[in-house]
Coordinates of C-alpha atoms in Angstrom, one line a residue:
X1 CA 41.1 135.1 33.6
X2 CA 40.7 133.8 30.5
X3 CA 38.2 130.8 31.5
X4 CA 35.9 133.6 33.3
X5 CA 35.7 135.9 30.0
X6 CA 34.7 132.5 27.8
X7 CA 32.6 131.7 30.1
X8 CA 31.0 134.9 30.1
X9 CA 30.8 134.7 26.5
X10 CA 29.1 130.7 26.7
X11 CA 26.4 132.1 29.6
X12 CA 25.7 135.3 27.5
X13 CA 25.3 134.1 24.1
X14 CA 23.1 131.0 25.4
X15 CA 21.1 133.4 27.3
X16 CA 20.3 135.3 24.2
X17 CA 19.6 132.3 22.2
X18 CA 16.9 131.3 24.4
X19 CA 15.6 134.6 25.0
X20 CA 16.0 136.4 21.7
X21 CA 13.0 136.5 19.3
X22 CA 14.9 136.5 16.2
X23 CA 15.5 133.5 15.0
X24 CA 18.6 134.2 12.1
X25 CA 20.5 136.3 15.0
X26 CA 19.5 133.0 17.2
X27 CA 20.6 130.6 15.4
X28 CA 24.5 133.1 14.8
X29 CA 24.5 132.9 18.6
X30 CA 24.1 129.2 19.1
X31 CA 27.0 129.3 16.7
X32 CA 28.8 131.5 19.1
X33 CA 27.8 129.5 22.0
X34 CA 29.4 126.2 20.4
X35 CA 32.6 127.6 19.5
X36 CA 33.0 129.2 23.1
X37 CA 32.6 126.3 24.4
X38 CA 35.6 124.5 22.6
X39 CA 37.3 127.4 23.6
X40 CA 36.4 126.2 27.1
X41 CA 37.7 122.6 26.4
X42 CA 40.6 123.7 24.9
X43 CA 41.5 125.4 28.6
X44 CA 40.6 122.8 30.0
X45 CA 43.2 120.6 28.2
X46 CA 40.6 118.8 26.3
X47 CA 41.8 119.4 23.3
X48 CA 39.9 116.1 21.2
X49 CA 36.8 117.2 23.1
X50 CA 36.9 120.8 21.8
X51 CA 37.4 119.0 17.9
X52 CA 35.1 116.9 18.3
X53 CA 32.6 119.4 19.5
X54 CA 33.6 121.8 16.5
X55 CA 33.3 119.2 14.1
X56 CA 30.1 117.6 15.3
X57 CA 28.1 120.0 17.0
X58 CA 29.3 123.2 15.0
X59 CA 29.5 121.3 11.9
X60 CA 26.8 118.7 12.0
X61 CA 24.3 120.1 14.5
X62 CA 24.5 124.0 13.6
X63 CA 23.9 122.9 10.2
X64 CA 20.7 121.0 10.5
X65 CA 19.7 123.9 12.5
X66 CA 20.0 125.7 9.3
X67 CA 18.2 123.6 7.2
X68 CA 15.1 124.3 9.2
X69 CA 15.7 127.8 9.3
X70 CA 16.0 127.9 5.6
X71 CA 12.9 125.2 4.8
X72 CA 10.2 127.2 7.0
X73 CA 8.5 129.9 5.7
X74 CA 8.3 133.3 5.8
X75 CA 5.0 133.7 7.1
X76 CA 5.4 130.6 9.8
X77 CA 8.9 132.7 10.9
X78 CA 6.6 135.9 10.7
X79 CA 3.9 133.9 13.4
X80 CA 6.9 132.7 15.5
X81 CA 8.3 136.3 15.8
X82 CA 5.2 138.1 16.5
X83 CA 3.7 135.8 18.9
X84 CA 3.0 137.4 22.6
X85 CA 4.5 135.0 24.8
X86 CA 3.8 135.5 28.6
X87 CA 6.8 133.3 30.7
X88 CA 3.8 131.7 33.2
X89 CA 0.5 130.9 31.9
X90 CA -1.7 128.1 31.2
X91 CA 0.0 126.5 28.3
X92 CA 4.0 126.9 30.0
X93 CA 2.7 125.8 33.6
X94 CA 3.0 121.7 33.1
X95 CA 7.2 122.8 31.4
X96 CA 7.8 125.6 34.3
X97 CA 6.7 122.6 37.2
X98 CA 8.6 119.9 35.4
X99 CA 11.4 122.2 35.4
X100 CA 10.9 123.1 39.2
X101 CA 10.8 120.0 39.9
X102 CA 14.0 119.0 37.7
X103 CA 15.9 121.9 39.9
X104 CA 14.8 120.5 42.8
X105 CA 16.2 116.8 41.7
X106 CA 19.3 118.5 41.0
X107 CA 19.9 120.7 44.3
X108 CA 19.3 117.7 46.3
X109 CA 22.0 115.7 44.6
X110 CA 24.6 117.8 44.5
X111 CA 24.2 118.7 48.3
X112 CA 23.8 114.9 49.4
X113 CA 27.0 113.9 47.4
X114 CA 30.5 114.2 48.5
X115 CA 32.0 114.5 45.3
X116 CA 35.5 115.0 46.6
X117 CA 35.0 111.4 48.9
X118 CA 34.6 109.3 45.6
X119 CA 37.3 107.0 44.5
X120 CA 37.1 107.3 40.6
X121 CA 37.6 111.3 41.2
X122 CA 40.9 110.7 44.0
X123 CA 42.2 108.7 41.0
X124 CA 42.1 111.0 38.4
X125 CA 43.3 113.7 40.2
X126 CA 46.3 111.5 40.7
X127 CA 46.8 111.1 37.1
X128 CA 46.2 114.0 35.6
X129 CA 46.9 114.7 31.9
X130 CA 50.5 116.8 31.5
X131 CA 49.8 118.9 28.3
X132 CA 52.9 117.3 26.6
X133 CA 51.6 114.3 26.5
X134 CA 50.8 112.6 22.9
X135 CA 47.5 111.1 23.0
X136 CA 46.2 113.5 20.9
X137 CA 48.8 113.3 18.2
X138 CA 47.8 109.3 18.1
X139 CA 44.0 110.6 17.7
X140 CA 44.6 113.3 15.0
X141 CA 47.0 110.7 12.4
X142 CA 44.1 108.4 12.8
X143 CA 42.0 111.0 11.4
X144 CA 43.9 112.6 9.0
X145 CA 45.1 109.0 7.6
X146 CA 43.5 106.0 8.3
X147 CA 39.6 107.7 8.5
X148 CA 40.3 110.4 5.9
X149 CA 37.8 109.7 3.7
X150 CA 34.5 108.7 5.9
X151 CA 35.2 112.6 7.2
X152 CA 35.5 113.7 3.5
X153 CA 32.4 111.4 2.3
X154 CA 30.4 113.1 5.2
X155 CA 31.8 116.8 4.8
X156 CA 30.4 116.4 0.9
X157 CA 27.1 115.1 1.7
X158 CA 26.7 118.2 4.5
X159 CA 27.4 120.9 1.5
X160 CA 25.4 118.4 -0.8
X161 CA 22.6 118.6 1.7
X162 CA 23.0 122.6 2.6
X163 CA 22.9 123.3 -1.6
X164 CA 19.8 121.3 -1.5
X165 CA 18.0 122.9 1.7
X166 CA 18.8 126.3 -0.4
X167 CA 17.4 125.1 -3.9
X168 CA 14.3 123.7 -2.0
X169 CA 13.6 127.1 0.0
X170 CA 13.9 129.3 -3.1
X171 CA 10.6 130.8 -3.8
X172 CA 10.0 130.6 -7.3
X173 CA 9.8 134.0 -9.3
X174 CA 6.3 133.8 -10.8
X175 CA 5.5 136.3 -13.9
X176 CA 2.9 138.7 -12.9

């Protein structure tokens, strides 16, 4: 049940990001999408992938998207919000054709692949990881002892970049 709730949150927030005209709301819904996806990884007992999802995508990629948002001028954002967009127009035709072609190829691959007969999938189902395995403990100990300095340096660099982007995006108040 929890899987279906998280999957619904992921799909719903991703659709909101794709179809929303408001850039601020899209960025925050993308944040929710990435966190819900990390929750799905936790449900799949992939703790390391979930932590990596949060550290890299939420901590890095989303901050870069916020930089782009903050550095873009208000006039540019207003033009984007007030554009009239049609789903199928002459300018969008190559993108729609390419998406349909990709969809046909993907469906063809799924239908012709016998996923249950692959040897590596059969071996993986025999060697399942138990929740009591200590692999993430070893990864966590290494990340918080041996690799602590690089993580702290990256976090300081990201914070400096965020402060710099906020300073550059700030409008100078002119005296009139």
